[in-house]
PDB file of C-alpha atoms in Angstrom:
ATOM      1  CA  MET A   1     148.138 131.263  68.067  1.00 69.00           C
ATOM      2  CA  THR A   2     147.723 131.050  64.288  1.00 88.00           C
ATOM      3  CA  ILE A   3     144.404 132.145  62.828  1.00 96.00           C
ATOM      4  CA  GLU A   4     143.212 131.931  59.246  1.00 97.00           C
ATOM      5  CA  ASN A   5     141.011 134.544  57.594  1.00 98.00           C
ATOM      6  CA  ILE A   6     138.023 132.991  55.818  1.00 98.00           C
ATOM      7  CA  SER A   7     136.089 136.031  54.627  1.00 98.00           C
ATOM      8  CA  ILE A   8     135.975 139.807  54.895  1.00 98.00           C
ATOM      9  CA  ASN A   9     133.168 142.275  54.163  1.00 98.00           C
ATOM     10  CA  LYS A  10     132.982 146.020  54.687  1.00 98.00           C
ATOM     11  CA  SER A  11     129.934 147.120  56.685  1.00 98.00           C
ATOM     12  CA  PHE A  12     128.947 150.599  57.932  1.00 98.00           C
ATOM     13  CA  GLY A  13     132.524 151.791  57.642  1.00 97.00           C
ATOM     14  CA  GLY A  14     133.882 148.853  59.604  1.00 97.00           C
ATOM     15  CA  TRP A  15     134.767 145.272  58.759  1.00 98.00           C
ATOM     16  CA  HIS A  16     133.052 141.944  59.288  1.00 98.00           C
ATOM     17  CA  LYS A  17     135.598 139.136  59.245  1.00 98.00           C
ATOM     18  CA  GLN A  18     135.479 135.358  59.713  1.00 98.00           C
ATOM     19  CA  TYR A  19     138.412 133.368  61.041  1.00 98.00           C
ATOM     20  CA  SER A  20     139.271 129.796  61.936  1.00 98.00           C
ATOM     21  CA  HIS A  21     141.819 128.607  64.471  1.00 98.00           C
ATOM     22  CA  GLN A  22     142.867 125.456  66.272  1.00 98.00           C
ATOM     23  CA  SER A  23     141.422 125.493  69.770  1.00 98.00           C
ATOM     24  CA  LYS A  24     143.586 124.116  72.566  1.00 97.00           C
ATOM     25  CA  VAL A  25     140.672 123.648  74.971  1.00 98.00           C
ATOM     26  CA  LEU A  26     138.225 122.124  72.477  1.00 98.00           C
ATOM     27  CA  TYR A  27     140.798 120.014  70.596  1.00 97.00           C
ATOM     28  CA  CYS A  28     139.362 120.937  67.203  1.00 98.00           C
ATOM     29  CA  LYS A  29     139.310 123.701  64.623  1.00 98.00           C
ATOM     30  CA  MET A  30     136.880 126.478  65.516  1.00 98.00           C
ATOM     31  CA  ARG A  31     135.406 129.382  63.593  1.00 98.00           C
ATOM     32  CA  PHE A  32     134.387 132.815  64.849  1.00 98.00           C
ATOM     33  CA  ALA A  33     133.250 136.098  63.354  1.00 98.00           C
ATOM     34  CA  ILE A  34     134.243 139.592  64.436  1.00 98.00           C
ATOM     35  CA  TYR A  35     132.812 142.965  63.513  1.00 98.00           C
ATOM     36  CA  LEU A  36     135.364 145.749  63.917  1.00 98.00           C
ATOM     37  CA  PRO A  37     133.767 149.236  63.893  1.00 98.00           C
ATOM     38  CA  PRO A  38     135.402 152.129  62.005  1.00 97.00           C
ATOM     39  CA  GLN A  39     137.052 153.389  65.196  1.00 96.00           C
ATOM     40  CA  ALA A  40     139.229 150.260  65.293  1.00 96.00           C
ATOM     41  CA  SER A  41     140.809 151.226  61.952  1.00 91.00           C
ATOM     42  CA  SER A  42     142.043 154.534  63.354  1.00 85.00           C
ATOM     43  CA  GLY A  43     144.231 152.926  65.996  1.00 81.00           C
ATOM     44  CA  GLU A  44     141.696 153.098  68.810  1.00 85.00           C
ATOM     45  CA  LYS A  45     141.264 150.029  70.999  1.00 96.00           C
ATOM     46  CA  VAL A  46     137.538 149.379  71.175  1.00 97.00           C
ATOM     47  CA  PRO A  47     135.513 147.370  73.732  1.00 98.00           C
ATOM     48  CA  VAL A  48     133.991 144.017  72.791  1.00 98.00           C
ATOM     49  CA  LEU A  49     130.524 142.518  73.029  1.00 98.00           C
ATOM     50  CA  TYR A  50     130.623 138.708  72.915  1.00 98.00           C
ATOM     51  CA  TRP A  51     127.471 137.254  71.352  1.00 98.00           C
ATOM     52  CA  LEU A  52     126.464 133.637  72.094  1.00 98.00           C
ATOM     53  CA  SER A  53     123.959 132.084  69.697  1.00 98.00           C
ATOM     54  CA  GLY A  54     121.292 129.450  70.260  1.00 98.00           C
ATOM     55  CA  LEU A  55     120.647 125.844  69.332  1.00 98.00           C
ATOM     56  CA  THR A  56     121.630 124.819  65.756  1.00 98.00           C
ATOM     57  CA  CYS A  57     123.322 128.195  65.101  1.00 98.00           C
ATOM     58  CA  THR A  58     126.867 129.075  64.043  1.00 98.00           C
ATOM     59  CA  ASP A  59     128.789 132.365  64.035  1.00 97.00           C
ATOM     60  CA  GLU A  60     126.826 133.415  60.952  1.00 98.00           C
ATOM     61  CA  ASN A  61     123.252 133.661  62.272  1.00 98.00           C
ATOM     62  CA  PHE A  62     123.679 136.763  64.398  1.00 98.00           C
ATOM     63  CA  MET A  63     126.035 138.582  62.061  1.00 98.00           C
ATOM     64  CA  GLN A  64     123.763 138.098  59.046  1.00 97.00           C
ATOM     65  CA  LYS A  65     120.311 138.464  60.638  1.00 98.00           C
ATOM     66  CA  ALA A  66     120.455 140.736  63.698  1.00 98.00           C
ATOM     67  CA  GLY A  67     121.332 143.996  61.955  1.00 98.00           C
ATOM     68  CA  ALA A  68     123.715 144.982  64.734  1.00 98.00           C
ATOM     69  CA  GLN A  69     126.540 146.491  62.677  1.00 98.00           C
ATOM     70  CA  ARG A  70     125.073 149.953  62.150  1.00 98.00           C
ATOM     71  CA  LYS A  71     124.632 150.624  65.870  1.00 98.00           C
ATOM     72  CA  ALA A  72     127.934 148.938  66.753  1.00 98.00           C
ATOM     73  CA  ALA A  73     129.682 151.249  64.270  1.00 98.00           C
ATOM     74  CA  GLU A  74     127.994 154.285  65.794  1.00 98.00           C
ATOM     75  CA  LEU A  75     128.921 153.281  69.352  1.00 98.00           C
ATOM     76  CA  GLY A  76     132.422 152.006  68.559  1.00 97.00           C
ATOM     77  CA  ILE A  77     131.860 148.482  69.841  1.00 98.00           C
ATOM     78  CA  ALA A  78     133.391 145.334  68.343  1.00 98.00           C
ATOM     79  CA  ILE A  79     131.206 142.218  68.252  1.00 98.00           C
ATOM     80  CA  VAL A  80     132.602 138.698  68.469  1.00 98.00           C
ATOM     81  CA  ALA A  81     130.350 135.755  67.563  1.00 98.00           C
ATOM     82  CA  PRO A  82     131.798 132.286  68.210  1.00 98.00           C
ATOM     83  CA  ASP A  83     130.329 128.990  67.085  1.00 98.00           C
ATOM     84  CA  THR A  84     127.942 127.174  69.432  1.00 98.00           C
ATOM     85  CA  SER A  85     129.921 123.938  69.885  1.00 98.00           C
ATOM     86  CA  PRO A  86     133.044 122.045  68.909  1.00 98.00           C
ATOM     87  CA  ARG A  87     133.092 120.810  65.303  1.00 98.00           C
ATOM     88  CA  GLY A  88     134.863 118.049  63.395  1.00 97.00           C
ATOM     89  CA  ASP A  89     134.569 114.430  62.329  1.00 97.00           C
ATOM     90  CA  ASP A  90     135.960 113.112  65.618  1.00 97.00           C
ATOM     91  CA  VAL A  91     133.736 115.303  67.828  1.00 98.00           C
ATOM     92  CA  ALA A  92     130.926 113.448  69.623  1.00 98.00           C
ATOM     93  CA  ASP A  93     127.466 114.171  68.242  1.00 98.00           C
ATOM     94  CA  ASP A  94     123.816 113.191  68.520  1.00 98.00           C
ATOM     95  CA  ASP A  95     121.052 112.837  65.940  1.00 97.00           C
ATOM     96  CA  SER A  96     118.805 115.337  67.744  1.00 97.00           C
ATOM     97  CA  TYR A  97     119.127 119.097  67.226  1.00 98.00           C
ATOM     98  CA  ASP A  98     119.342 119.904  70.945  1.00 98.00           C
ATOM     99  CA  LEU A  99     122.406 117.820  71.805  1.00 98.00           C
ATOM    100  CA  GLY A 100     125.892 117.538  70.355  1.00 98.00           C
ATOM    101  CA  LYS A 101     127.158 119.738  67.528  1.00 98.00           C
ATOM    102  CA  GLY A 102     125.370 123.081  67.525  1.00 98.00           C
ATOM    103  CA  ALA A 103     124.257 122.494  71.113  1.00 98.00           C
ATOM    104  CA  GLY A 104     127.277 122.951  73.354  1.00 98.00           C
ATOM    105  CA  PHE A 105     125.315 124.781  76.100  1.00 98.00           C
ATOM    106  CA  TYR A 106     128.435 126.804  77.033  1.00 98.00           C
ATOM    107  CA  LEU A 107     129.529 124.417  79.765  1.00 98.00           C
ATOM    108  CA  ASN A 108     132.461 122.101  80.468  1.00 98.00           C
ATOM    109  CA  ALA A 109     131.266 118.530  79.976  1.00 98.00           C
ATOM    110  CA  THR A 110     132.390 115.962  82.532  1.00 98.00           C
ATOM    111  CA  GLN A 111     130.871 112.826  81.006  1.00 98.00           C
ATOM    112  CA  ALA A 112     132.395 110.657  78.265  1.00 98.00           C
ATOM    113  CA  PRO A 113     132.556 110.974  75.310  1.00 98.00           C
ATOM    114  CA  TRP A 114     131.559 114.636  75.570  1.00 98.00           C
ATOM    115  CA  ASN A 115     134.329 115.608  77.991  1.00 98.00           C
ATOM    116  CA  ARG A 116     136.938 115.214  75.263  1.00 98.00           C
ATOM    117  CA  HIS A 117     135.815 118.268  73.260  1.00 98.00           C
ATOM    118  CA  TYR A 118     132.863 119.991  74.911  1.00 98.00           C
ATOM    119  CA  HIS A 119     134.568 122.682  77.010  1.00 98.00           C
ATOM    120  CA  MET A 120     132.690 125.671  75.635  1.00 98.00           C
ATOM    121  CA  TYR A 121     132.715 127.444  79.009  1.00 98.00           C
ATOM    122  CA  ASP A 122     136.519 127.563  79.081  1.00 98.00           C
ATOM    123  CA  TYR A 123     136.607 128.520  75.406  1.00 98.00           C
ATOM    124  CA  ILE A 124     134.303 131.518  75.851  1.00 98.00           C
ATOM    125  CA  VAL A 125     135.687 132.716  79.182  1.00 98.00           C
ATOM    126  CA  LYS A 126     139.410 132.204  78.590  1.00 98.00           C
ATOM    127  CA  GLU A 127     140.741 131.064  75.232  1.00 98.00           C
ATOM    128  CA  LEU A 128     138.687 133.140  72.816  1.00 98.00           C
ATOM    129  CA  PRO A 129     139.092 136.502  74.617  1.00 98.00           C
ATOM    130  CA  GLN A 130     142.836 135.909  74.912  1.00 98.00           C
ATOM    131  CA  LEU A 131     143.001 135.311  71.163  1.00 98.00           C
ATOM    132  CA  ILE A 132     140.819 138.309  70.317  1.00 98.00           C
ATOM    133  CA  GLU A 133     142.708 140.715  72.567  1.00 98.00           C
ATOM    134  CA  ALA A 134     146.096 139.540  71.289  1.00 97.00           C
ATOM    135  CA  THR A 135     145.127 139.783  67.614  1.00 97.00           C
ATOM    136  CA  PHE A 136     142.778 142.730  67.088  1.00 97.00           C
ATOM    137  CA  PRO A 137     142.688 146.410  68.145  1.00 97.00           C
ATOM    138  CA  VAL A 138     140.342 145.798  71.072  1.00 98.00           C
ATOM    139  CA  SER A 139     140.561 146.541  74.784  1.00 97.00           C
ATOM    140  CA  ASN A 140     139.872 144.197  77.689  1.00 96.00           C
ATOM    141  CA  LYS A 141     136.529 145.850  78.355  1.00 97.00           C
ATOM    142  CA  ARG A 142     134.019 143.069  77.706  1.00 98.00           C
ATOM    143  CA  ALA A 143     130.253 142.642  77.735  1.00 98.00           C
ATOM    144  CA  ILE A 144     128.341 139.480  76.887  1.00 98.00           C
ATOM    145  CA  ALA A 145     124.934 138.733  75.351  1.00 99.00           C
ATOM    146  CA  GLY A 146     123.092 135.884  73.701  1.00 98.00           C
ATOM    147  CA  HIS A 147     119.880 134.275  72.513  1.00 98.00           C
ATOM    148  CA  SER A 148     118.050 131.220  73.881  1.00 98.00           C
ATOM    149  CA  MET A 149     120.780 128.652  74.675  1.00 98.00           C
ATOM    150  CA  GLY A 150     123.214 131.527  74.152  1.00 98.00           C
ATOM    151  CA  GLY A 151     121.208 133.701  76.530  1.00 98.00           C
ATOM    152  CA  HIS A 152     121.650 130.969  79.124  1.00 98.00           C
ATOM    153  CA  GLY A 153     125.381 130.994  78.366  1.00 98.00           C
ATOM    154  CA  ALA A 154     125.720 134.774  78.568  1.00 98.00           C
ATOM    155  CA  LEU A 155     123.935 135.040  81.912  1.00 98.00           C
ATOM    156  CA  THR A 156     125.732 132.152  83.593  1.00 98.00           C
ATOM    157  CA  ILE A 157     129.174 133.109  82.309  1.00 98.00           C
ATOM    158  CA  ALA A 158     128.812 136.732  83.409  1.00 98.00           C
ATOM    159  CA  MET A 159     127.481 135.848  86.836  1.00 98.00           C
ATOM    160  CA  ARG A 160     130.279 133.368  87.420  1.00 98.00           C
ATOM    161  CA  ASN A 161     132.889 135.901  86.267  1.00 98.00           C
ATOM    162  CA  PRO A 162     131.644 139.330  87.388  1.00 98.00           C
ATOM    163  CA  GLU A 163     135.171 140.723  87.304  1.00 97.00           C
ATOM    164  CA  ARG A 164     135.449 140.030  83.554  1.00 98.00           C
ATOM    165  CA  TYR A 165     132.234 141.601  82.190  1.00 98.00           C
ATOM    166  CA  THR A 166     130.765 145.082  82.500  1.00 98.00           C
ATOM    167  CA  SER A 167     127.216 143.984  81.624  1.00 98.00           C
ATOM    168  CA  MET A 168     125.139 141.080  80.363  1.00 98.00           C
ATOM    169  CA  SER A 169     121.990 140.743  78.296  1.00 98.00           C
ATOM    170  CA  ALA A 170     119.847 138.063  76.709  1.00 99.00           C
ATOM    171  CA  PHE A 171     116.997 137.499  74.314  1.00 98.00           C
ATOM    172  CA  SER A 172     114.641 134.646  75.224  1.00 98.00           C
ATOM    173  CA  PRO A 173     117.174 132.901  77.498  1.00 98.00           C
ATOM    174  CA  ILE A 174     116.807 129.418  78.929  1.00 98.00           C
ATOM    175  CA  THR A 175     116.650 130.805  82.461  1.00 98.00           C
ATOM    176  CA  ASN A 176     116.277 127.633  84.529  1.00 98.00           C
ATOM    177  CA  PRO A 177     117.814 124.766  82.515  1.00 98.00           C
ATOM    178  CA  SER A 178     117.801 122.447  85.523  1.00 98.00           C
ATOM    179  CA  ASN A 179     114.021 122.533  85.246  1.00 98.00           C
ATOM    180  CA  CYS A 180     113.155 122.370  81.535  1.00 98.00           C
ATOM    181  CA  PRO A 181     113.372 119.666  78.832  1.00 98.00           C
ATOM    182  CA  TRP A 182     116.237 121.259  76.870  1.00 98.00           C
ATOM    183  CA  GLY A 183     118.364 121.767  79.952  1.00 98.00           C
ATOM    184  CA  GLU A 184     117.568 118.475  81.633  1.00 98.00           C
ATOM    185  CA  LYS A 185     118.543 116.566  78.501  1.00 98.00           C
ATOM    186  CA  ALA A 186     121.782 118.486  77.977  1.00 98.00           C
ATOM    187  CA  PHE A 187     122.852 118.608  81.617  1.00 98.00           C
ATOM    188  CA  SER A 188     122.206 114.933  82.326  1.00 98.00           C
ATOM    189  CA  THR A 189     124.176 114.000  79.197  1.00 98.00           C
ATOM    190  CA  TYR A 190     127.093 116.436  79.546  1.00 98.00           C
ATOM    191  CA  LEU A 191     127.301 116.678  83.358  1.00 98.00           C
ATOM    192  CA  GLY A 192     125.790 113.424  84.634  1.00 98.00           C
ATOM    193  CA  LYS A 193     122.824 112.531  86.810  1.00 96.00           C
ATOM    194  CA  ASP A 194     124.005 114.362  89.938  1.00 96.00           C
ATOM    195  CA  THR A 195     121.771 117.437  89.747  1.00 96.00           C
ATOM    196  CA  ALA A 196     123.844 119.220  92.403  1.00 96.00           C
ATOM    197  CA  THR A 197     126.473 119.829  89.710  1.00 97.00           C
ATOM    198  CA  TRP A 198     123.940 121.534  87.459  1.00 98.00           C
ATOM    199  CA  ALA A 199     123.447 124.687  89.562  1.00 98.00           C
ATOM    200  CA  GLN A 200     126.753 126.229  88.406  1.00 98.00           C
ATOM    201  CA  TYR A 201     125.251 126.492  84.899  1.00 98.00           C
ATOM    202  CA  ASP A 202     121.736 127.575  85.911  1.00 98.00           C
ATOM    203  CA  ALA A 203     121.077 131.330  85.627  1.00 98.00           C
ATOM    204  CA  SER A 204     118.198 131.335  88.087  1.00 98.00           C
ATOM    205  CA  GLU A 205     120.192 129.452  90.720  1.00 98.00           C
ATOM    206  CA  LEU A 206     123.185 131.753  90.252  1.00 98.00           C
ATOM    207  CA  MET A 207     121.072 134.901  90.375  1.00 98.00           C
ATOM    208  CA  ARG A 208     119.276 133.781  93.526  1.00 98.00           C
ATOM    209  CA  GLU A 209     122.593 133.275  95.356  1.00 98.00           C
ATOM    210  CA  ALA A 210     124.510 136.213  93.851  1.00 98.00           C
ATOM    211  CA  THR A 211     126.469 138.635  96.008  1.00 97.00           C
ATOM    212  CA  GLN A 212     128.343 140.356  93.154  1.00 97.00           C
ATOM    213  CA  PHE A 213     126.275 141.912  90.414  1.00 98.00           C
ATOM    214  CA  VAL A 214     126.641 142.425  86.663  1.00 98.00           C
ATOM    215  CA  PRO A 215     123.895 144.724  85.285  1.00 98.00           C
ATOM    216  CA  ALA A 216     121.432 142.597  83.327  1.00 98.00           C
ATOM    217  CA  LEU A 217     118.912 143.218  80.552  1.00 98.00           C
ATOM    218  CA  VAL A 218     116.573 140.462  79.335  1.00 98.00           C
ATOM    219  CA  ASP A 219     114.014 140.742  76.537  1.00 98.00           C
ATOM    220  CA  GLN A 220     111.377 138.048  76.062  1.00 98.00           C
ATOM    221  CA  GLY A 221     108.672 137.712  73.425  1.00 98.00           C
ATOM    222  CA  ALA A 222     105.203 136.937  74.783  1.00 98.00           C
ATOM    223  CA  ALA A 223     104.324 134.954  71.629  1.00 98.00           C
ATOM    224  CA  ASP A 224     107.396 132.720  71.937  1.00 98.00           C
ATOM    225  CA  ASP A 225     106.416 129.067  71.399  1.00 98.00           C
ATOM    226  CA  PHE A 226     109.048 127.994  73.957  1.00 98.00           C
ATOM    227  CA  LEU A 227     108.061 130.496  76.659  1.00 98.00           C
ATOM    228  CA  VAL A 228     106.177 128.255  79.078  1.00 98.00           C
ATOM    229  CA  GLU A 229     107.939 124.900  78.732  1.00 98.00           C
ATOM    230  CA  GLN A 230     111.553 125.889  78.094  1.00 98.00           C
ATOM    231  CA  LEU A 231     112.355 129.514  78.955  1.00 98.00           C
ATOM    232  CA  LYS A 232     110.445 130.383  82.173  1.00 98.00           C
ATOM    233  CA  PRO A 233     111.503 134.021  82.662  1.00 98.00           C
ATOM    234  CA  GLU A 234     109.303 134.296  85.739  1.00 98.00           C
ATOM    235  CA  ILE A 235     111.734 132.005  87.607  1.00 98.00           C
ATOM    236  CA  LEU A 236     114.655 134.304  86.784  1.00 98.00           C
ATOM    237  CA  GLU A 237     112.627 137.324  87.846  1.00 98.00           C
ATOM    238  CA  ALA A 238     111.765 135.688  91.161  1.00 98.00           C
ATOM    239  CA  ALA A 239     115.444 134.812  91.726  1.00 98.00           C
ATOM    240  CA  ALA A 240     116.437 138.437  91.114  1.00 98.00           C
ATOM    241  CA  LYS A 241     114.029 139.585  93.820  1.00 98.00           C
ATOM    242  CA  VAL A 242     115.665 137.264  96.365  1.00 98.00           C
ATOM    243  CA  SER A 243     119.160 138.712  95.862  1.00 98.00           C
ATOM    244  CA  ASP A 244     118.011 142.196  94.796  1.00 98.00           C
ATOM    245  CA  TYR A 245     119.813 141.601  91.493  1.00 98.00           C
ATOM    246  CA  PRO A 246     119.898 144.546  89.016  1.00 98.00           C
ATOM    247  CA  LEU A 247     117.803 142.785  86.374  1.00 98.00           C
ATOM    248  CA  GLU A 248     115.611 144.571  83.855  1.00 98.00           C
ATOM    249  CA  LEU A 249     113.272 142.032  82.267  1.00 98.00           C
ATOM    250  CA  LYS A 250     110.895 143.134  79.513  1.00 98.00           C
ATOM    251  CA  LEU A 251     108.018 141.108  78.028  1.00 98.00           C
ATOM    252  CA  HIS A 252     107.106 142.139  74.478  1.00 98.00           C
ATOM    253  CA  GLN A 253     103.630 141.331  73.216  1.00 98.00           C
ATOM    254  CA  GLY A 254     103.400 139.639  69.808  1.00 98.00           C
ATOM    255  CA  TYR A 255     107.099 138.795  69.444  1.00 98.00           C
ATOM    256  CA  ASP A 256     108.326 135.225  68.976  1.00 98.00           C
ATOM    257  CA  HIS A 257     111.662 133.364  69.310  1.00 98.00           C
ATOM    258  CA  SER A 258     113.069 134.374  65.934  1.00 98.00           C
ATOM    259  CA  TYR A 259     115.688 136.830  64.705  1.00 98.00           C
ATOM    260  CA  TYR A 260     112.856 139.192  63.772  1.00 98.00           C
ATOM    261  CA  PHE A 261     112.540 139.709  67.529  1.00 98.00           C
ATOM    262  CA  ILE A 262     116.283 140.126  68.030  1.00 98.00           C
ATOM    263  CA  ALA A 263     116.595 142.593  65.148  1.00 98.00           C
ATOM    264  CA  SER A 264     113.754 144.662  66.627  1.00 98.00           C
ATOM    265  CA  PHE A 265     115.568 145.311  69.905  1.00 98.00           C
ATOM    266  CA  ILE A 266     119.269 144.676  69.310  1.00 98.00           C
ATOM    267  CA  GLU A 267     120.043 148.389  69.218  1.00 98.00           C
ATOM    268  CA  ASP A 268     118.591 148.737  72.725  1.00 98.00           C
ATOM    269  CA  HIS A 269     120.986 146.034  73.899  1.00 98.00           C
ATOM    270  CA  LEU A 270     123.988 147.642  72.256  1.00 98.00           C
ATOM    271  CA  SER A 271     123.126 150.993  73.856  1.00 98.00           C
ATOM    272  CA  PHE A 272     122.721 149.267  77.228  1.00 98.00           C
ATOM    273  CA  HIS A 273     126.148 147.669  76.979  1.00 98.00           C
ATOM    274  CA  SER A 274     127.758 150.839  75.661  1.00 98.00           C
ATOM    275  CA  GLU A 275     126.753 152.689  78.809  1.00 97.00           C
ATOM    276  CA  TYR A 276     128.763 150.266  80.950  1.00 97.00           C
ATOM    277  CA  LEU A 277     131.601 149.576  78.523  1.00 96.00           C
ATOM    278  CA  ASN A 278     132.360 153.276  78.187  1.00 88.00           C
ATOM    279  CA  ASN A 279     132.242 153.924  81.932  1.00 82.00           C
ATOM    280  CA  SER A 280     134.392 151.041  83.127  1.00 68.00           C
ATOM    281  CA  ILE A 281     138.033 150.312  83.646  1.00 68.00           C
ATOM    282  CA  GLY A 282     139.676 147.329  81.991  1.00 67.00           C
ATOM    283  CA  ARG A 283     138.624 143.884  83.181  1.00 68.00           C
ATOM    284  CA  SER A 284     140.819 141.078  84.462  1.00 67.00           C
TER     285      SER A 284
END
């Protein structure tokens, strides 16, 4: 697969790079960013943390605002940040911020016109890792993390593919999208009115029924404006108790939904993932 380099910046001895490529599953040109730590320049194949961003974001938000590069360089972890949806003039869209471009919800849409391009689940699970592992000096040891809509994506993708990820984490995730305004709007539009089909993309439903476990870390700000109506971490916590899921959920007083919150605790997440990435065999 041909990829095109857009930008390159040295950071903490490693390299932040942006690329574009033609996606076969999304039927459009996509952009992603990758941070390669210094260890990758010495011929070492390094593990990868996939970061999924939230509503309205692109690959740039995390890489520019989270301050993750210093710790990633220290730990020898590459970070890959994809876009949050398909892009292009012929891609279906909506006037609202929480549907359409920038709001792919990391699922495979089944309803027209969205089912033409909106296959973000397949892109994140299959196509993008195949491209990354074939192009860069990285191993097939993978972890996954995200924020808000991306936290929802990270949790659901890891739980549905426990053989592919060593660990999962999230900041302020949409934990029960089948039961909140953001999720109900997106799921009914992308997946249709049959709510039985929604459970496969609902972290709380998946965690409640889980029999295979991926270690999980979730951080939530107590001053988050979306906490009560949209995020509902207490539902995820209750689901974990049912299946005895290895979930560590932390509530932080005073913190909101912003990247100030993410930047405050991102090093904790990188250390958490490093523990599992460095003690695991390659994934499938």
